[in-house]
Short mmCIF file of C-alpha atoms in Angstrom, two decimals:
data_model
loop_
_atom_site.label_atom_id
_atom_site.label_comp_id
_atom_site.label_asym_id
_atom_site.label_seq_id
_atom_site.Cartn_x
_atom_site.Cartn_y
_atom_site.Cartn_z
CA UNK Y 183 -0.29 -0.02 0.15
CA UNK Y 184 1.48 3.28 -0.93
CA UNK Y 185 2.02 6.27 0.70
CA UNK Y 186 -1.31 8.35 -0.16
CA UNK Y 187 -3.66 4.76 -0.61
CA UNK Y 188 -2.94 5.16 3.43
CA UNK Y 189 -3.68 8.58 3.41
CA UNK Y 190 -6.61 8.51 1.72
CA UNK Y 191 -7.40 5.86 4.64
CA UNK Y 192 -7.09 7.21 7.48
CA UNK Y 193 -8.72 11.00 6.59
CA UNK Y 194 -12.13 9.11 5.56
CA UNK Y 195 -11.85 6.37 8.67
CA UNK Y 196 -10.40 10.58 10.92
CA UNK Y 197 -13.44 12.56 8.84
CA UNK Y 198 -15.71 9.51 9.55
CA UNK Y 199 -15.42 8.75 13.36
CA UNK Y 200 -14.87 13.25 13.89
CA UNK Y 201 -18.44 13.24 12.32
CA UNK Y 202 -20.28 10.45 14.31
CA UNK Y 203 -18.36 12.05 17.63
CA UNK Y 204 -19.93 14.75 16.52
CA UNK Y 205 -23.74 13.78 15.96
CA UNK Y 206 -24.02 10.74 18.27
CA UNK Y 207 -21.93 12.79 21.32
CA UNK Y 208 -22.47 16.52 20.90
CA UNK Y 209 -25.43 17.27 19.15
CA UNK Y 210 -28.21 15.39 21.09
CA UNK Y 211 -26.70 16.76 24.07
CA UNK Y 212 -25.88 20.55 22.90
CA UNK Y 213 -22.35 20.69 22.86
CA UNK Y 214 -20.00 22.42 20.84
CA UNK Y 215 -16.54 22.34 19.83
CA UNK Y 216 -13.11 24.23 18.34
CA UNK Y 217 -12.44 25.13 14.96
CA UNK Y 218 -14.90 24.96 12.16
CA UNK Y 219 -17.05 22.67 13.13
CA UNK Y 220 -17.13 24.21 16.77
CA UNK Y 221 -18.60 26.74 14.57
CA UNK Y 222 -21.27 25.28 12.71
CA UNK Y 223 -22.07 23.69 16.35
CA UNK Y 224 -22.88 27.50 17.37
CA UNK Y 225 -24.82 28.24 14.18
CA UNK Y 226 -26.90 24.97 14.46
CA UNK Y 227 -28.27 25.59 18.13
CA UNK Y 228 -28.38 29.22 17.22
CA UNK Y 229 -30.62 29.50 13.85
CA UNK Y 230 -30.75 25.16 12.77
CA UNK Y 231 -28.83 25.39 9.84
CA UNK Y 232 -27.18 22.42 9.13
CA UNK Y 233 -24.16 21.82 10.27
CA UNK Y 234 -22.85 19.75 7.83
CA UNK Y 235 -23.97 23.07 5.25
CA UNK Y 236 -22.56 24.94 7.38
CA UNK Y 237 -19.29 23.33 7.61
CA UNK Y 238 -18.27 23.03 3.50
CA UNK Y 239 -19.70 26.92 3.46
CA UNK Y 240 -17.16 27.91 5.64
CA UNK Y 241 -14.38 26.01 4.54
CA UNK Y 242 -14.44 26.50 0.89
CA UNK Y 243 -14.38 29.83 1.28
CA UNK Y 244 -11.72 29.78 4.14
CA UNK Y 245 -9.76 27.57 1.88
CA UNK Y 246 -9.96 29.64 -1.61
CA UNK Y 247 -8.69 32.64 0.39
CA UNK Y 248 -6.12 31.16 1.80
CA UNK Y 249 -4.43 28.85 -0.09
CA UNK Y 250 -1.58 30.42 -0.83
CA UNK Y 251 -0.03 29.63 2.51
CA UNK Y 252 -0.76 26.44 2.77
CA UNK Y 253 1.64 23.29 0.94
CA UNK Y 254 0.64 21.78 -2.35
CA UNK Y 255 0.09 18.32 -0.49
CA UNK Y 256 -2.34 19.85 2.46
CA UNK Y 257 -3.83 21.67 -0.13
CA UNK Y 258 -4.85 18.43 -1.97
CA UNK Y 259 -5.47 17.06 1.32
CA UNK Y 260 -7.47 19.39 2.73
CA UNK Y 261 -9.24 19.94 -0.45
CA UNK Y 262 -10.33 15.61 0.28
CA UNK Y 263 -11.29 15.70 4.38
CA UNK Y 264 -12.95 19.27 3.86
CA UNK Y 265 -16.37 17.36 1.61
CA UNK Y 266 -15.46 14.42 3.71
CA UNK Y 267 -16.06 15.58 7.07
CA UNK Y 268 -19.04 17.61 6.25
CA UNK Y 269 -21.14 15.00 4.50
CA UNK Y 270 -20.74 12.70 7.16
CA UNK Y 271 -21.77 15.22 9.38
CA UNK Y 272 -25.28 16.34 7.33
CA UNK Y 273 -25.84 12.61 6.38
CA UNK Y 274 -25.71 11.44 10.71
CA UNK Y 275 -26.79 15.03 12.09
CA UNK Y 276 -30.37 14.73 13.70
CA UNK Y 277 -30.44 11.02 13.92
CA UNK Y 278 -30.07 10.23 17.38
CA UNK Y 279 -31.53 11.32 20.84
CA UNK Y 280 -28.78 11.82 23.89
CA UNK Y 281 -28.03 9.57 26.15
CA UNK Y 282 -28.92 11.91 28.94
CA UNK Y 283 -25.66 12.45 31.21
CA UNK Y 284 -23.76 14.91 28.75
CA UNK Y 285 -21.12 14.22 30.77
CA UNK Y 286 -19.89 11.43 30.00
CA UNK Y 287 -21.40 12.40 26.26
CA UNK Y 288 -18.63 14.82 26.41
CA UNK Y 289 -15.78 12.94 27.80
CA UNK Y 290 -16.48 10.19 24.68
CA UNK Y 291 -17.30 13.03 22.30
CA UNK Y 292 -13.54 14.73 23.28
CA UNK Y 293 -11.87 11.13 22.78
CA UNK Y 294 -13.45 9.80 19.77
CA UNK Y 295 -12.88 13.85 18.66
CA UNK Y 296 -9.46 13.48 19.17
CA UNK Y 297 -8.71 10.02 17.83
CA UNK Y 298 -10.42 10.94 14.46
CA UNK Y 299 -8.07 14.70 14.26
CA UNK Y 300 -4.83 12.49 15.35
CA UNK Y 301 -5.69 10.10 12.79
CA UNK Y 302 -6.79 13.23 9.82
CA UNK Y 303 -3.62 15.51 11.52
CA UNK Y 304 -1.19 12.31 10.91
CA UNK Y 305 -2.11 13.02 6.91
CA UNK Y 306 -0.40 16.27 6.62
CA UNK Y 307 -4.54 17.45 6.71
CA UNK Y 308 -6.43 20.27 8.01
CA UNK Y 309 -10.25 20.01 7.95
CA UNK Y 310 -9.40 23.58 6.91
CA UNK Y 311 -10.23 25.98 9.98
CA UNK Y 312 -8.94 28.11 12.53
CA UNK Y 313 -5.13 26.38 11.51
CA UNK Y 314 -5.55 28.03 7.52
CA UNK Y 315 -6.69 31.63 9.20
CA UNK Y 316 -4.31 31.20 11.67
CA UNK Y 317 -1.85 30.81 8.95
CA UNK Y 318 -2.75 33.58 6.69
CA UNK Y 319 -2.27 36.18 9.73
CA UNK Y 320 1.44 34.66 10.73
CA UNK Y 321 1.72 35.20 6.83
CA UNK Y 322 0.81 38.54 6.40
CA UNK Y 323 1.03 40.31 9.80
CA UNK Y 324 3.54 37.45 11.60
CA UNK Y 325 1.30 36.70 14.07
CA UNK Y 326 2.66 33.23 15.97
CA UNK Y 327 0.81 30.20 14.66
CA UNK Y 328 0.00 28.59 17.48
CA UNK Y 329 -1.32 31.56 20.08
CA UNK Y 330 -4.18 33.39 17.30
CA UNK Y 331 -5.18 29.57 16.25
CA UNK Y 332 -5.55 29.01 19.93
CA UNK Y 333 -7.07 32.86 20.21
CA UNK Y 334 -9.68 31.63 17.88
CA UNK Y 335 -10.57 28.63 19.55
CA UNK Y 336 -11.20 30.50 22.30
CA UNK Y 337 -13.40 32.79 20.64
CA UNK Y 338 -15.44 30.69 19.19
CA UNK Y 339 -16.02 27.97 22.58
CA UNK Y 340 -16.15 31.45 24.19
CA UNK Y 341 -19.58 32.62 22.09
CA UNK Y 342 -21.37 29.20 22.58
CA UNK Y 343 -22.15 30.96 27.26
CA UNK Y 344 -24.86 33.07 24.97
CA UNK Y 345 -26.21 30.46 23.10
CA UNK Y 346 -25.79 26.82 25.06
CA UNK Y 347 -25.62 28.33 28.17
CA UNK Y 348 -22.53 28.38 30.30
CA UNK Y 349 -22.69 24.98 31.78
CA UNK Y 350 -23.08 22.99 28.38
CA UNK Y 351 -19.47 25.02 27.82
CA UNK Y 352 -18.18 23.66 30.51
CA UNK Y 353 -19.15 20.54 29.46
CA UNK Y 354 -17.57 21.62 25.83
CA UNK Y 355 -14.19 22.79 28.04
CA UNK Y 356 -13.62 19.15 30.05
CA UNK Y 357 -14.77 17.53 25.67
CA UNK Y 358 -12.04 19.56 24.75
CA UNK Y 359 -9.63 19.11 26.52
CA UNK Y 360 -9.72 14.82 26.35
CA UNK Y 361 -10.00 15.84 22.77
CA UNK Y 362 -6.30 16.94 22.75
CA UNK Y 363 -4.87 13.98 24.87
CA UNK Y 364 -6.72 11.96 22.58
CA UNK Y 365 -5.42 13.42 19.45
CA UNK Y 366 -1.63 13.29 20.91
CA UNK Y 367 -1.59 10.24 21.19
CA UNK Y 368 -2.71 9.35 17.63
CA UNK Y 369 0.26 11.94 17.28
CA UNK Y 370 3.41 10.66 19.05
CA UNK Y 371 2.06 7.51 20.38
CA UNK Y 372 1.37 5.41 23.51
CA UNK Y 373 5.45 3.74 23.78
CA UNK Y 374 7.34 7.70 25.28
CA UNK Y 375 10.51 7.82 25.31
CA UNK Y 376 12.93 9.75 28.37
CA UNK Y 377 15.94 11.88 27.11
CA UNK Y 378 18.72 10.77 30.65
CA UNK Y 379 21.31 13.48 31.10
CA UNK Y 380 23.75 12.54 33.61
CA UNK Y 381 26.53 14.45 34.78
CA UNK Y 382 28.73 11.48 36.57
CA UNK Y 383 33.14 11.23 36.85
CA UNK Y 384 32.26 8.08 35.70
CA UNK Y 385 30.01 8.38 32.14
CA UNK Y 386 32.05 6.93 30.16
CA UNK Y 387 31.34 3.21 32.62
CA UNK Y 388 27.75 4.19 32.90
CA UNK Y 389 28.08 4.47 29.06
CA UNK Y 390 29.74 0.69 28.51
CA UNK Y 391 26.83 -0.38 31.06
CA UNK Y 392 23.89 0.66 28.79
CA UNK Y 393 25.31 -0.54 26.69
CA UNK Y 394 25.93 -4.40 27.64
CA UNK Y 395 23.22 -4.30 29.00
CA UNK Y 396 20.52 -2.47 27.82
CA UNK Y 397 21.27 -3.13 24.04
CA UNK Y 398 20.78 0.46 23.26
CA UNK Y 399 23.28 3.56 22.69
CA UNK Y 400 24.76 6.79 24.46
CA UNK Y 401 26.77 10.12 24.21
CA UNK Y 402 29.00 11.14 26.23
CA UNK Y 403 30.13 14.76 25.80
CA UNK Y 404 32.46 16.25 27.95
CA UNK Y 405 32.59 19.21 30.13
CA UNK Y 406 33.09 21.00 33.78
CA UNK Y 407 31.55 22.19 36.92
CA UNK Y 408 30.74 25.45 36.27
CA UNK Y 409 30.96 26.47 40.38
CA UNK Y 410 33.42 23.42 40.80
CA UNK Y 411 35.69 24.10 37.45
CA UNK Y 412 36.29 20.35 38.34
CA UNK Y 413 36.01 17.64 35.03
CA UNK Y 414 31.77 16.03 35.40
CA UNK Y 415 31.44 14.08 31.79
CA UNK Y 416 27.86 14.07 30.85
CA UNK Y 417 26.19 10.98 29.60
CA UNK Y 418 22.94 11.47 27.22
CA UNK Y 419 21.00 8.82 27.33
CA UNK Y 420 16.96 8.08 25.00
CA UNK Y 421 15.38 5.37 25.82
CA UNK Y 422 11.53 4.92 26.55
CA UNK Y 423 10.05 4.30 29.49
CA UNK Y 424 9.47 0.75 30.32
CA UNK Y 425 13.75 0.90 31.11
CA UNK Y 426 13.95 3.58 33.37
CA UNK Y 427 14.30 0.81 36.16
CA UNK Y 428 16.68 -0.77 34.92
CA UNK Y 429 18.82 2.18 34.30
CA UNK Y 430 18.06 3.43 37.34
CA UNK Y 431 20.12 0.82 39.00
CA UNK Y 432 22.80 0.40 36.62
CA UNK Y 433 23.60 4.42 37.30
CA UNK Y 434 23.36 3.12 41.39
CA UNK Y 435 25.58 0.45 40.89
CA UNK Y 436 28.35 2.82 38.78
CA UNK Y 437 27.89 6.08 40.71
CA UNK Y 438 25.10 6.15 43.70
CA UNK Y 439 25.91 10.24 43.37
CA UNK Y 440 25.83 11.04 39.75
CA UNK Y 441 23.70 14.07 38.40
CA UNK Y 442 20.26 12.79 36.98
CA UNK Y 443 18.24 14.39 34.75
CA UNK Y 444 15.39 13.29 33.28
CA UNK Y 445 13.00 14.04 30.62
CA UNK Y 446 10.18 13.40 28.49
CA UNK Y 447 10.75 13.58 25.21
CA UNK Y 448 7.83 14.08 22.04
CA UNK Y 449 9.40 12.09 19.47
CA UNK Y 450 13.33 10.14 18.79
CA UNK Y 451 14.27 9.29 14.46
CA UNK Y 452 17.40 8.06 13.20
CA UNK Y 453 20.73 8.00 14.86
CA UNK Y 454 21.67 4.62 16.17
CA UNK Y 455 18.17 4.26 19.36
CA UNK Y 456 16.27 1.06 17.25
CA UNK Y 457 19.50 -1.26 16.84
CA UNK Y 458 18.16 -3.41 14.01
CA UNK Y 459 17.81 -7.17 16.08
CA UNK Y 460 19.93 -10.18 14.26
#
């Protein structure tokens, strides 16, 4: 299966999951969302306009205005994503009754929306919404992408206070939080990595034990203490979270006075992190 085919499958699956989460969980409980889908829901609650049609119209207008600031591949995939998402919303809207518990609905709506958005974003596509507007402001005025996108989404969610009320707006915020975490899982995976910095006079010995016992690589930097001016090397090692306890035991066995700092790592690729198994 080539890259384009797998991307198309992921876009279809992500768009369908996103749309079903909106129409089966969000709409029956008067919940909103961020971005253009959220604005479409607010307009639906206020005027009864079809969220599927409104989302398609708004996404088309934004893409026509902002296509110059997007990479060609992103434009191609977004032109596919926005109509699919709008179509799936349109054919399933007003089909389901409320489950009766808006908080549970908000949690699971956020979870499935996050997975759907993660699948879409993983292909390099977008949903043609506030991210495109943020790119336009960045391109024309130099505005920060992340802050502009957050401000636009915050404005959309805040407008729900006057339409769906404070309580449902708070449920929407819960849904957005869960959705952000679910999207991170899809984009970054469950197997998070740890970066470990070990400052020790025995850093080379520690890395030798790590290579021998854990079958992973390490890097040693030469350095010295800023206060004492004594030489003190630093070992830098990337491991998965399940190897952390074993690494701590190795460090303690070699140098129980080593200074150790552990960081969360968002992504790792290239280098000799993963050795081919013979």
